[in-house]
CSV table of C-alpha atoms in Angstrom, one decimal:
chain,number,residue,atom,x,y,z
A,22,MET,CA,-42.9,-29.0,-39.2
A,23,SER,CA,-41.4,-32.3,-40.5
A,24,THR,CA,-40.4,-32.6,-44.1
A,25,ARG,CA,-43.1,-33.8,-46.4
A,26,LYS,CA,-42.7,-36.1,-49.4
A,27,GLY,CA,-44.4,-35.4,-52.7
A,28,ILE,CA,-44.5,-36.2,-56.4
A,29,ASP,CA,-45.5,-34.2,-59.5
A,30,VAL,CA,-47.6,-35.5,-62.4
A,31,TYR,CA,-49.0,-34.4,-65.8
A,32,ASN,CA,-51.2,-35.8,-68.5
A,33,GLY,CA,-48.5,-38.0,-69.9
A,34,THR,CA,-47.9,-39.7,-66.5
A,35,GLY,CA,-51.1,-41.8,-67.1
A,36,LYS,CA,-53.7,-42.9,-64.7
A,37,VAL,CA,-52.5,-42.6,-61.1
A,38,ASP,CA,-53.7,-44.7,-58.2
A,39,TRP,CA,-53.6,-42.0,-55.5
A,40,LEU,CA,-54.5,-44.3,-52.7
A,41,LEU,CA,-51.4,-46.4,-53.4
A,42,VAL,CA,-49.3,-43.2,-53.6
A,43,LYS,CA,-50.6,-42.1,-50.1
A,44,GLU,CA,-50.1,-45.5,-48.7
A,45,ALA,CA,-46.5,-45.4,-49.9
A,46,GLY,CA,-45.9,-42.4,-47.6
A,47,TYR,CA,-46.4,-39.4,-50.0
A,48,ASP,CA,-48.2,-36.3,-48.6
A,49,PHE,CA,-48.5,-33.9,-51.5
A,50,ALA,CA,-48.6,-33.7,-55.3
A,51,MET,CA,-47.8,-30.9,-57.7
A,52,ILE,CA,-50.1,-31.4,-60.7
A,53,LYS,CA,-49.6,-29.8,-64.1
A,54,SER,CA,-52.4,-27.3,-65.0
A,55,SER,CA,-51.4,-25.7,-68.2
A,56,GLU,CA,-48.7,-24.3,-70.5
A,57,GLY,CA,-48.6,-21.3,-72.7
A,58,HIS,CA,-51.9,-19.5,-73.2
A,59,THR,CA,-53.8,-22.4,-75.1
A,60,LEU,CA,-52.9,-25.7,-73.6
A,61,ALA,CA,-54.7,-27.0,-70.5
A,62,ASP,CA,-53.6,-30.3,-69.1
A,63,GLN,CA,-56.6,-32.7,-69.5
A,64,SER,CA,-55.8,-34.7,-66.4
A,65,MET,CA,-55.6,-31.8,-64.0
A,66,SER,CA,-59.2,-31.9,-62.6
A,67,GLU,CA,-59.2,-35.7,-62.2
A,68,ASN,CA,-55.8,-35.7,-60.4
A,69,LEU,CA,-56.7,-32.8,-58.2
A,70,THR,CA,-59.9,-34.5,-57.1
A,71,LYS,CA,-58.6,-38.0,-56.6
A,72,ALA,CA,-55.4,-37.0,-54.9
A,73,ALA,CA,-57.4,-34.9,-52.4
A,74,VAL,CA,-59.9,-37.8,-51.8
A,75,ALA,CA,-56.9,-40.1,-51.1
A,76,GLY,CA,-55.6,-37.6,-48.5
A,77,LEU,CA,-52.9,-35.8,-50.3
A,78,HIS,CA,-52.4,-32.0,-50.4
A,79,THR,CA,-52.2,-30.6,-53.9
A,80,GLY,CA,-50.7,-27.7,-55.8
A,81,VAL,CA,-50.4,-27.0,-59.5
A,82,TYR,CA,-47.8,-25.7,-62.0
A,83,HIS,CA,-47.9,-23.8,-65.3
A,84,TRP,CA,-45.2,-24.2,-68.0
A,85,LEU,CA,-44.1,-20.8,-69.2
A,86,HIS,CA,-43.8,-20.0,-72.9
A,87,ALA,CA,-44.1,-16.3,-73.0
A,88,VAL,CA,-41.3,-14.2,-74.5
A,89,THR,CA,-42.8,-10.8,-73.7
A,90,THR,CA,-44.6,-9.4,-70.6
A,91,GLU,CA,-47.7,-9.1,-72.8
A,92,GLU,CA,-47.7,-12.7,-73.5
A,93,ALA,CA,-47.0,-13.4,-69.8
A,94,ALA,CA,-50.2,-11.5,-69.0
A,95,LYS,CA,-52.1,-13.7,-71.5
A,96,GLU,CA,-50.7,-16.8,-69.9
A,97,ALA,CA,-51.7,-15.7,-66.5
A,98,VAL,CA,-55.3,-15.0,-67.5
A,99,PHE,CA,-55.4,-18.5,-69.2
A,100,PHE,CA,-53.9,-20.1,-66.1
A,101,LEU,CA,-56.4,-18.4,-63.8
A,102,ASN,CA,-59.3,-19.6,-65.9
A,103,VAL,CA,-58.0,-23.2,-65.8
A,104,VAL,CA,-57.7,-23.3,-62.0
A,105,ARG,CA,-60.7,-21.1,-61.2
A,106,GLY,CA,-62.5,-22.4,-58.1
A,107,CYS,CA,-59.9,-25.1,-57.4
A,108,LYS,CA,-58.8,-25.2,-53.7
A,109,MET,CA,-55.2,-26.2,-53.3
A,110,GLU,CA,-53.1,-26.4,-50.2
A,111,TYR,CA,-49.7,-26.2,-51.9
A,112,PRO,CA,-48.5,-23.3,-54.1
A,113,VAL,CA,-49.3,-22.6,-57.8
A,114,ALA,CA,-45.9,-22.7,-59.5
A,115,LEU,CA,-44.5,-21.1,-62.6
A,116,ASP,CA,-42.2,-23.6,-64.4
A,117,VAL,CA,-39.3,-21.7,-66.0
A,118,GLU,CA,-37.4,-24.1,-68.2
A,119,GLN,CA,-38.6,-23.9,-71.8
A,120,ASP,CA,-35.6,-23.7,-74.2
A,121,THR,CA,-37.1,-20.7,-76.2
A,122,ILE,CA,-37.4,-18.5,-73.1
A,123,LEU,CA,-33.9,-19.3,-71.9
A,124,ARG,CA,-32.5,-17.5,-75.0
A,125,LEU,CA,-33.9,-14.2,-73.7
A,126,PRO,CA,-31.7,-11.7,-71.9
A,127,ARG,CA,-31.8,-12.1,-68.1
A,128,ASP,CA,-33.6,-8.9,-67.4
A,129,GLN,CA,-36.2,-9.5,-70.0
A,130,LEU,CA,-36.9,-13.1,-68.8
A,131,THR,CA,-37.1,-11.8,-65.2
A,132,ASP,CA,-39.6,-9.2,-66.3
A,133,ILE,CA,-41.7,-11.9,-67.8
A,134,VAL,CA,-41.6,-14.1,-64.8
A,135,MET,CA,-42.4,-11.3,-62.5
A,136,ALA,CA,-45.3,-10.2,-64.6
A,137,TRP,CA,-46.9,-13.7,-64.5
A,138,CYS,CA,-46.2,-14.1,-60.8
A,139,ASN,CA,-47.5,-10.7,-59.8
A,140,GLN,CA,-50.7,-11.1,-61.7
A,141,VAL,CA,-51.5,-14.5,-60.3
A,142,GLN,CA,-50.5,-13.4,-56.8
A,143,GLN,CA,-52.9,-10.4,-57.0
A,144,ALA,CA,-55.6,-12.8,-58.0
A,145,GLY,CA,-55.3,-14.4,-54.5
A,146,TYR,CA,-52.9,-17.4,-55.2
A,147,TYR,CA,-49.8,-18.4,-53.3
A,148,VAL,CA,-47.1,-18.3,-56.0
A,149,ALA,CA,-43.8,-20.2,-56.3
A,150,VAL,CA,-41.1,-20.3,-59.1
A,151,TYR,CA,-39.8,-23.7,-60.4
A,152,ALA,CA,-36.3,-23.6,-61.7
A,153,ASN,CA,-33.0,-25.4,-61.7
A,154,LEU,CA,-29.7,-24.0,-60.7
A,155,ASN,CA,-28.6,-23.0,-64.2
A,156,VAL,CA,-31.8,-20.9,-64.7
A,157,LEU,CA,-31.4,-19.3,-61.3
A,158,ARG,CA,-27.7,-18.5,-61.7
A,159,ASN,CA,-27.7,-17.4,-65.4
A,160,HIS,CA,-31.1,-16.6,-66.6
A,161,LEU,CA,-33.0,-14.9,-63.7
A,162,ASP,CA,-32.3,-12.0,-61.4
A,163,TRP,CA,-32.6,-13.7,-58.0
A,164,SER,CA,-32.8,-10.3,-56.2
A,165,ARG,CA,-36.2,-9.8,-57.7
A,166,ILE,CA,-37.5,-13.4,-57.9
A,167,LYS,CA,-36.7,-14.3,-54.3
A,168,GLN,CA,-39.9,-12.6,-53.0
A,169,PHE,CA,-41.7,-15.8,-54.2
A,170,ASP,CA,-41.1,-19.3,-52.8
A,171,LEU,CA,-38.6,-21.4,-54.8
A,172,TRP,CA,-39.3,-25.0,-56.0
A,173,LEU,CA,-35.8,-26.1,-56.8
A,174,ALA,CA,-35.0,-28.8,-59.4
A,175,GLN,CA,-31.7,-30.3,-58.5
A,176,TYR,CA,-31.1,-34.1,-58.9
A,177,HIS,CA,-28.6,-34.8,-56.2
A,178,THR,CA,-28.3,-36.4,-52.8
A,179,GLN,CA,-27.9,-33.1,-51.1
A,180,MET,CA,-29.7,-29.8,-51.8
A,181,SER,CA,-27.6,-26.8,-52.7
A,182,ASN,CA,-27.7,-23.9,-50.2
A,183,GLU,CA,-27.1,-21.3,-52.9
A,184,PHE,CA,-30.8,-20.4,-53.1
A,185,PRO,CA,-33.2,-21.1,-50.2
A,186,ALA,CA,-35.8,-23.5,-51.5
A,187,SER,CA,-39.1,-24.3,-49.9
A,188,ILE,CA,-39.7,-27.4,-52.2
A,189,TRP,CA,-36.9,-29.5,-53.6
A,190,GLN,CA,-37.3,-31.7,-56.6
A,191,HIS,CA,-34.4,-34.1,-55.9
A,192,SER,CA,-35.0,-36.8,-58.4
A,193,ASN,CA,-36.6,-37.4,-61.8
A,194,THR,CA,-36.2,-41.2,-61.7
A,195,GLY,CA,-38.1,-42.2,-58.7
A,196,ARG,CA,-40.4,-45.3,-58.4
A,197,VAL,CA,-43.7,-44.8,-56.7
A,198,PRO,CA,-46.4,-47.4,-56.2
A,199,GLY,CA,-49.6,-46.3,-58.1
A,200,VAL,CA,-47.6,-44.3,-60.7
A,201,LYS,CA,-46.7,-46.1,-64.0
A,202,ASN,CA,-47.2,-49.4,-62.2
A,203,GLY,CA,-44.4,-48.6,-59.9
A,204,THR,CA,-41.8,-49.2,-62.7
A,205,GLY,CA,-41.6,-45.8,-64.6
A,206,ASP,CA,-39.7,-42.6,-63.8
A,207,VAL,CA,-41.5,-40.2,-61.4
A,208,ASP,CA,-40.3,-36.8,-60.2
A,209,LEU,CA,-39.8,-36.8,-56.3
A,210,ASN,CA,-40.0,-33.8,-54.1
A,211,LEU,CA,-39.5,-32.7,-50.5
A,212,SER,CA,-41.3,-29.7,-49.0
A,213,PHE,CA,-40.1,-27.8,-45.9
A,214,LYS,CA,-43.0,-25.5,-45.2
A,215,ASP,CA,-46.3,-26.2,-43.6
A,216,TYR,CA,-48.1,-25.1,-46.8
A,217,PRO,CA,-51.6,-26.3,-45.8
A,218,GLU,CA,-51.5,-24.2,-42.7
A,219,ILE,CA,-50.0,-21.1,-44.4
A,220,ILE,CA,-52.4,-21.2,-47.4
A,221,ARG,CA,-55.6,-22.0,-45.5
A,222,ARG,CA,-54.9,-19.4,-42.8
A,223,GLY,CA,-53.9,-16.7,-45.4
A,224,GLY,CA,-56.9,-17.3,-47.6
A,225,PHE,CA,-55.0,-18.2,-50.7
A,226,ASN,CA,-55.8,-20.6,-53.6
A,227,ASN,CA,-59.6,-20.1,-53.3
A,228,PHE,CA,-59.8,-20.7,-49.6
A,229,PRO,CA,-61.7,-18.1,-47.6
A,230,ALA,CA,-59.6,-15.3,-46.2
A,231,THR,CA,-59.4,-15.4,-42.4
A,232,ALA,CA,-56.5,-13.0,-41.5
A,233,PRO,CA,-57.5,-10.4,-38.9
A,234,PRO,CA,-55.4,-7.2,-38.3
A,235,VAL,CA,-52.7,-7.5,-35.8
A,236,GLN,CA,-54.2,-7.0,-32.3
A,237,THR,CA,-51.2,-6.9,-30.1
A,238,ASP,CA,-49.9,-3.7,-28.4
A,239,SER,CA,-47.7,-5.6,-26.0
A,240,PRO,CA,-43.9,-5.2,-26.0
A,241,LEU,CA,-42.0,-7.0,-28.8
A,242,SER,CA,-41.4,-10.7,-28.1
A,243,LEU,CA,-40.5,-13.8,-30.1
A,244,ASP,CA,-42.2,-17.1,-29.7
A,245,THR,CA,-38.8,-18.8,-29.4
A,246,ARG,CA,-35.4,-17.8,-28.1
A,247,SER,CA,-33.3,-20.7,-29.4
A,248,LYS,CA,-33.8,-23.4,-32.1
A,249,ASP,CA,-31.8,-26.4,-33.3
A,250,MET,CA,-32.1,-27.0,-37.0
A,251,SER,CA,-30.9,-29.3,-39.7
A,252,PRO,CA,-29.5,-28.0,-43.0
A,253,GLY,CA,-32.3,-27.1,-45.4
A,254,GLU,CA,-34.9,-26.9,-42.6
A,255,ILE,CA,-37.2,-23.9,-42.5
A,256,TYR,CA,-38.4,-22.6,-39.1
A,257,THR,CA,-41.0,-19.9,-38.8
A,258,VAL,CA,-40.5,-17.4,-36.0
A,259,LEU,CA,-43.5,-15.4,-34.7
A,260,ALA,CA,-42.7,-11.9,-33.7
A,261,ARG,CA,-45.4,-10.4,-31.5
A,262,CYS,CA,-45.6,-6.7,-32.3
A,263,LYS,CA,-47.9,-4.3,-34.2
A,264,GLU,CA,-45.5,-2.6,-36.6
A,265,LYS,CA,-43.6,-4.5,-39.2
A,266,PRO,CA,-40.2,-5.3,-37.7
A,267,GLU,CA,-36.7,-5.1,-39.2
A,268,VAL,CA,-34.7,-8.3,-39.2
A,269,THR,CA,-30.9,-8.4,-39.0
A,270,VAL,CA,-29.0,-11.7,-39.5
A,271,THR,CA,-25.7,-12.4,-37.8
A,272,GLY,CA,-24.2,-15.5,-39.6
A,273,ARG,CA,-25.5,-15.2,-43.2
A,274,ASP,CA,-23.5,-18.2,-44.2
A,275,VAL,CA,-25.4,-20.2,-41.6
A,276,ILE,CA,-29.0,-19.0,-41.9
A,277,GLN,CA,-31.2,-16.9,-44.1
A,278,ALA,CA,-34.3,-14.9,-43.0
A,279,SER,CA,-37.3,-13.9,-45.0
A,280,GLU,CA,-39.0,-10.5,-45.0
A,281,PRO,CA,-41.6,-10.5,-42.2
A,282,ARG,CA,-45.2,-11.2,-43.3
A,283,LEU,CA,-48.4,-10.7,-41.3
A,284,ASP,CA,-49.6,-13.7,-39.3
A,285,ALA,CA,-53.0,-14.8,-40.6
A,286,LYS,CA,-54.3,-15.1,-37.0
A,287,GLY,CA,-53.4,-11.5,-36.1
A,288,ARG,CA,-50.8,-12.4,-33.6
A,289,GLY,CA,-47.9,-10.4,-35.2
A,290,TRP,CA,-45.4,-11.1,-37.9
A,291,LEU,CA,-43.9,-14.4,-39.3
A,292,ILE,CA,-40.2,-14.7,-40.2
A,293,ASP,CA,-39.1,-17.8,-42.1
A,294,VAL,CA,-35.5,-18.8,-41.2
A,295,THR,CA,-33.7,-21.2,-43.5
A,296,ALA,CA,-30.7,-23.3,-42.1
A,297,LEU,CA,-27.8,-23.6,-44.5
A,298,LYS,CA,-24.5,-25.4,-43.9
A,299,PRO,CA,-23.3,-28.1,-41.6
A,300,PRO,CA,-21.4,-29.0,-39.5
A,301,VAL,CA,-22.5,-27.4,-36.2
A,302,ARG,CA,-22.8,-23.7,-36.8
A,303,HIS,CA,-24.3,-20.8,-34.7
A,304,ALA,CA,-26.2,-17.7,-35.8
A,305,HIS,CA,-28.9,-15.4,-34.6
A,306,ILE,CA,-31.5,-12.9,-35.8
A,307,GLN,CA,-32.2,-9.6,-34.2
A,308,VAL,CA,-35.8,-8.4,-34.6
A,309,ARG,CA,-36.4,-4.7,-34.1
A,310,SER,CA,-39.8,-2.9,-33.9
A,311,LYS,CA,-39.8,0.8,-33.0
A,312,GLU,CA,-37.3,1.1,-30.2
A,313,GLU,CA,-37.5,-2.5,-29.0
A,314,THR,CA,-35.3,-5.5,-29.9
A,315,ALA,CA,-35.5,-9.2,-29.4
A,316,ASN,CA,-33.1,-12.0,-30.4
A,317,CYS,CA,-33.4,-15.7,-31.4
A,318,ASN,CA,-30.4,-18.0,-31.6
A,319,PHE,CA,-30.1,-20.9,-34.2
A,320,ASN,CA,-27.9,-23.9,-34.1
A,321,VAL,CA,-27.5,-25.7,-37.4
A,322,LEU,CA,-26.5,-29.3,-36.7
C-alpha cells in the first residue's frame, strides 16, 4: 500500500472545508473526540460527517488526563459514549502528552494507558497510542504498549526507527487548503497501513464483523518470497496455515515483525513487517507452524 497523507483537527481548528482538503491530496483525518471524562469536542460529529462526505477516511483521538486506572476506566466509558455508533476507517487513538500524567512513575502511567486501551479494544475498536519520542523513551514501558499501533509525533524530515510507527505526525506547522484559510498551522501525518481494509474486514469501529475462522489445512506457505521495501514502509505477509505460527527475524536492525494476527477473510495469519534503516540492507523472516517452515526475504533500499 502506498503512503497516505492526513491531517488532525479539533474544535479550535475552526471550520474546515473538507472538499479543499481532499482536492489538496489528503486521504485521512484524525479528529479529536474528547478529553478526560467530561469534555467532548463539539466539532467531532460535524468533522467526521463532512470529511467522510468529501472522501476522506477518518479516525479519532482522546486526550488522556487520568492519573489512576480507575480514572482511565471512567475516561474509556466517556469516550465510548462519545463515539457510539460512529464508523471510522482509521484507529481510535489515545493521546498521551498531558503534563500532569507525565509526572507519574513509568509503570503507573503504563498501567493507566493499558487500562484505557484494553477497555476500548474490548468494546470493538481498533486502538492506537499517540506519543512522542520522549514519552516513549522515558514515560511508558514499550514492551507492554507495543501491542497497539503507534501514532508517532516527531517533527523532523525523517522518522525515527527506534519505535515502529504506523502513523507519523511529521509536522505541526503545515499549511493545508481548507484549514485556517490555508495560512494557519496544521498537524500533518503520514500513514503506512491500509487501515480502511484492516478495520472494515476485521469488523472494528462499528463496522460489521466479517472474519470467518481459518479454513486452510494446506501446507504452510507465504504469499510472497521476497519484497523490496523503503525505510518506514510496512508490508503485510499472509501466512497460509491453520495454527498460529511462530515468527523469527534475522536482521533485527533491518526489519521488525509483528505478532501474527488472524486474517479477516479466513485465509490464515497476517504478519506486519516494518522496514528500518537504509542504505541497502537484507533480512528475512522464518515462519514456523507445527513442523513446517517458510521464509520471506526483505531488501530495504
